[in-house]
Short mmCIF file of C-alpha atoms in Angstrom, two decimals:
data_model
loop_
_atom_site.label_atom_id
_atom_site.label_comp_id
_atom_site.label_asym_id
_atom_site.label_seq_id
_atom_site.Cartn_x
_atom_site.Cartn_y
_atom_site.Cartn_z
CA MET A 1 8.24 0.54 16.34
CA THR A 2 10.58 1.42 13.67
CA ILE A 3 9.00 1.96 9.77
CA GLY A 4 10.44 0.70 6.36
CA ILE A 5 8.68 1.06 3.07
CA ILE A 6 9.47 -0.74 0.49
CA GLY A 7 8.68 1.04 -2.73
CA SER A 8 9.09 5.00 -3.60
CA GLY A 9 6.72 5.62 -6.29
CA ALA A 10 3.22 7.76 -5.60
CA LEU A 11 2.08 5.36 -2.47
CA GLY A 12 5.37 5.08 -1.13
CA SER A 13 7.25 8.71 -0.85
CA ASN A 14 3.17 9.72 -0.33
CA PHE A 15 3.43 7.04 2.81
CA ALA A 16 6.84 8.41 4.02
CA ARG A 17 5.19 12.75 3.86
CA ILE A 18 2.39 11.50 6.36
CA LEU A 19 5.04 9.68 8.43
CA ALA A 20 7.36 13.24 7.84
CA LYS A 21 4.48 15.28 8.75
CA GLN A 22 4.01 13.68 11.89
CA GLY A 23 7.61 13.57 12.78
CA ILE A 24 7.07 9.51 12.48
CA PRO A 25 11.09 7.95 11.18
CA ALA A 26 11.07 5.55 8.62
CA THR A 27 13.26 3.63 6.18
CA ILE A 28 12.54 4.28 2.38
CA SER A 29 13.92 1.95 -0.05
CA ASN A 30 13.81 1.02 -3.52
CA SER A 31 15.23 -1.06 -6.76
CA ARG A 32 17.52 1.59 -7.77
CA GLY A 33 19.36 2.15 -4.22
CA PRO A 34 19.45 4.58 -1.74
CA ALA A 35 21.36 7.15 -3.25
CA SER A 36 18.26 7.22 -5.71
CA LEU A 37 16.70 9.11 -2.87
CA ALA A 38 17.90 11.48 -1.98
CA ASP A 39 16.02 14.65 -3.27
CA LEU A 40 12.74 13.00 -2.18
CA VAL A 41 14.31 12.39 2.00
CA LYS A 42 15.73 16.45 1.69
CA GLU A 43 12.74 17.21 1.15
CA LEU A 44 10.59 15.03 3.05
CA GLY A 45 13.15 16.02 6.13
CA PRO A 46 15.40 14.58 9.10
CA SER A 47 12.36 12.07 10.00
CA ILE A 48 12.78 9.42 7.35
CA LYS A 49 15.98 8.34 5.73
CA ALA A 50 16.33 5.97 2.25
CA GLY A 51 17.87 2.48 2.75
CA THR A 52 18.41 -0.45 1.01
CA VAL A 53 15.47 -2.65 0.01
CA GLU A 54 17.19 -5.48 2.65
CA GLU A 55 17.14 -1.95 5.49
CA ALA A 56 13.38 -1.38 5.30
CA ALA A 57 12.79 -4.50 5.34
CA SER A 58 14.17 -5.18 8.25
CA ALA A 59 12.12 -2.57 10.54
CA ASP A 60 9.22 -4.41 12.95
CA MET A 61 6.14 -2.77 10.44
CA VAL A 62 6.76 -2.63 6.78
CA LEU A 63 4.83 -1.10 3.76
CA VAL A 64 5.17 -2.99 0.85
CA ALA A 65 4.37 -0.14 -1.75
CA VAL A 66 5.44 -1.77 -4.96
CA ARG A 67 4.17 -2.51 -9.04
CA TRP A 68 2.35 -5.94 -8.67
CA VAL A 69 4.41 -7.14 -11.33
CA ASP A 70 7.45 -6.71 -9.53
CA ALA A 71 6.34 -8.47 -5.94
CA GLU A 72 7.41 -11.45 -6.02
CA LYS A 73 10.47 -9.95 -7.80
CA VAL A 74 11.17 -7.87 -4.41
CA LEU A 75 9.89 -9.79 -1.83
CA GLY A 76 11.22 -13.33 -2.74
CA SER A 77 14.56 -12.46 -2.27
CA LEU A 78 13.70 -11.29 1.42
CA PRO A 79 15.02 -13.07 4.40
CA ALA A 80 12.10 -14.52 7.06
CA TRP A 81 9.50 -12.11 8.06
CA ASN A 82 9.52 -13.83 11.96
CA GLY A 83 5.81 -11.98 13.38
CA ARG A 84 6.80 -8.61 11.97
CA ILE A 85 4.06 -7.25 10.50
CA VAL A 86 3.81 -6.42 6.53
CA ILE A 87 1.44 -3.46 5.14
CA ASP A 88 -0.05 -4.92 1.71
CA GLY A 89 -0.33 -1.90 -0.41
CA THR A 90 -0.74 -3.87 -3.43
CA ASN A 91 -3.36 -4.14 -6.28
CA PRO A 92 -3.26 -6.87 -8.87
CA VAL A 93 -3.42 -4.49 -11.81
CA GLU A 94 -1.44 -3.75 -15.09
CA PHE A 95 -0.37 -0.75 -16.83
CA PHE A 96 0.00 -0.31 -20.30
CA ASP A 97 0.15 2.12 -22.88
CA PRO A 98 -3.31 3.11 -24.17
CA ALA A 99 -2.03 4.77 -27.12
CA THR A 100 0.23 1.56 -28.54
CA SER A 101 -0.85 -1.34 -26.48
CA PRO A 102 -3.62 -3.97 -28.36
CA ASP A 103 -4.74 -4.04 -24.48
CA ALA A 104 -6.70 -1.28 -25.20
CA ASN A 105 -9.10 -2.46 -27.88
CA ASP A 106 -10.26 -5.27 -24.81
CA ALA A 107 -13.48 -5.14 -25.22
CA SER A 108 -13.91 -6.87 -21.92
CA ASN A 109 -11.90 -4.56 -19.68
CA PRO A 110 -14.22 -1.38 -18.58
CA LEU A 111 -10.49 0.46 -17.61
CA ALA A 112 -8.95 0.42 -20.52
CA ALA A 113 -9.24 3.18 -22.07
CA TYR A 114 -7.13 4.83 -18.77
CA GLY A 115 -4.29 1.98 -19.51
CA ILE A 116 -5.14 -0.61 -16.76
CA LYS A 117 -6.20 -4.07 -16.59
CA ALA A 118 -7.09 -6.47 -13.40
CA VAL A 119 -4.64 -9.25 -12.87
CA ASP A 120 -5.94 -13.15 -13.07
CA LEU A 121 -5.27 -14.76 -9.74
CA GLY A 122 -6.80 -17.74 -10.00
CA GLY A 123 -9.65 -17.32 -8.30
CA LYS A 124 -7.52 -16.08 -5.20
CA HIS A 125 -7.72 -12.54 -3.53
CA SER A 126 -4.19 -10.00 -3.62
CA SER A 127 -3.45 -10.64 -0.08
CA GLN A 128 -3.41 -14.69 -0.97
CA ILE A 129 -0.63 -14.40 -2.84
CA ILE A 130 1.33 -11.24 -0.61
CA GLN A 131 1.14 -13.26 1.82
CA GLN A 132 2.80 -16.30 0.51
CA LEU A 133 5.61 -14.63 -0.33
CA VAL A 134 5.84 -13.19 2.85
CA PRO A 135 5.99 -16.34 5.33
CA GLY A 136 5.76 -15.56 8.85
CA ALA A 137 4.42 -12.25 8.23
CA ARG A 138 1.75 -10.95 10.01
CA LEU A 139 -0.03 -9.06 7.05
CA VAL A 140 -2.64 -6.55 7.11
CA LYS A 141 -3.95 -4.70 3.97
CA ALA A 142 -4.34 -1.06 3.74
CA PHE A 143 -3.71 2.23 1.95
CA ASN A 144 -4.76 0.43 -1.13
CA HIS A 145 -8.24 1.70 -1.69
CA ASN A 146 -7.91 4.86 -2.91
CA ASP A 147 -6.38 7.57 -5.38
CA VAL A 148 -3.16 7.58 -3.54
CA ASN A 149 -2.35 11.49 -4.07
CA VAL A 150 -4.95 11.93 -1.22
CA LEU A 151 -2.82 10.05 1.52
CA LYS A 152 -1.50 13.63 1.17
CA GLU A 153 -4.62 15.53 3.06
CA PRO A 154 -5.88 13.00 5.47
CA GLU A 155 -8.02 15.63 7.14
CA THR A 156 -10.22 17.37 4.71
CA ALA A 157 -13.54 18.90 3.73
CA GLY A 158 -14.50 19.28 7.91
CA GLY A 159 -13.57 15.88 9.03
CA LYS A 160 -11.10 12.70 8.64
CA ARG A 161 -10.84 11.23 5.37
CA VAL A 162 -11.93 7.41 5.82
CA LEU A 163 -8.88 4.89 5.12
CA PHE A 164 -10.35 0.44 4.93
CA TYR A 165 -7.95 -2.08 6.45
CA SER A 166 -8.34 -5.74 7.26
CA GLY A 167 -6.37 -8.66 8.54
CA ASP A 168 -6.02 -12.00 10.54
CA ASP A 169 -4.31 -10.58 13.83
CA ALA A 170 -5.78 -8.54 15.77
CA ALA A 171 -2.18 -6.78 17.36
CA ALA A 172 -1.45 -6.45 14.33
CA LYS A 173 -4.66 -4.85 12.77
CA ALA A 174 -3.90 -2.27 15.80
CA GLN A 175 -0.71 -0.86 15.43
CA VAL A 176 -1.54 -0.35 11.53
CA ARG A 177 -4.67 1.41 13.10
CA ALA A 178 -2.49 3.76 15.29
CA ILE A 179 -0.22 4.81 12.33
CA MET A 180 -3.46 5.40 10.32
CA GLU A 181 -5.00 7.49 13.22
CA ALA A 182 -1.36 9.28 14.28
CA ALA A 183 -1.34 10.83 10.63
CA GLY A 184 -5.21 11.71 10.44
CA PHE A 185 -7.11 9.88 9.09
CA PHE A 186 -9.98 7.89 10.61
CA PRO A 187 -9.53 4.33 9.69
CA VAL A 188 -12.41 1.44 9.49
CA ASP A 189 -11.39 -1.82 10.19
CA LEU A 190 -13.11 -4.52 6.76
CA GLY A 191 -12.40 -7.86 9.34
CA THR A 192 -10.20 -10.79 7.88
CA LEU A 193 -8.20 -10.57 4.73
CA ASP A 194 -10.40 -13.08 3.42
CA VAL A 195 -13.44 -10.57 4.14
CA GLY A 196 -11.96 -7.57 3.64
CA GLY A 197 -9.03 -7.58 0.91
CA PRO A 198 -11.51 -8.16 -1.61
CA LEU A 199 -14.05 -5.50 -0.79
CA ALA A 200 -11.22 -2.60 -0.77
CA SER A 201 -9.05 -4.58 -3.50
CA LEU A 202 -8.59 -2.23 -6.98
CA PRO A 203 -9.83 -2.27 -9.30
CA PHE A 204 -12.92 -4.08 -9.17
CA GLY A 205 -13.47 -4.62 -4.89
CA PRO A 206 -17.14 -2.88 -3.80
CA LEU A 207 -15.50 -0.33 -1.11
CA SER A 208 -12.81 0.65 -4.04
CA THR A 209 -12.01 4.24 -4.91
CA HIS A 210 -14.42 5.26 -2.65
CA ASN A 211 -13.13 8.24 -0.74
CA LEU A 212 -15.27 8.21 2.37
CA VAL A 213 -14.68 11.65 5.06
CA ARG A 214 -15.88 11.20 8.90
CA ILE A 215 -17.20 14.24 10.06
#
């Protein structure tokens, strides 16, 4: 099972860190090219290498860890997925500067003060959109429901941190679950994408931001 990571921001880099800690090989990528990742892969050690987006996307299991506004551009140019596993770590939010943006004055947005606003998906949930961008992939929603910085500590407070996941393909979910367990987390299956995706999606999913620990 080869693993690729598209995106080297907070989610992509911390996912790479939990893999590196367990010696699990992966290829991490971003839009700026492998050279921009030299310091990161040096920090992470020999199990994580830098590659192009196309190289990362050719893996058996690929984490999509890009900003929502970049997802269509990044994923739309990639070849067919042919049954490979895609982990959708995205959330349908946009970020802005609350000090300068007029969006900071939107009284209808409870997250305006934090520089975050939800994207209107026209009644769909985020994984429905991502599924359209990765035709032929077996999609699993995961690694998206909580502050990405907690990924660095899968075991805490005397127990294992809970990670939610959902998907329509049982075999694909089992592979993602195995990665979570190998990294030290306690995975919880939320069911199908239509059920689990909205439950755990930031910013307003009822299970989003819940930092649970299984003792």
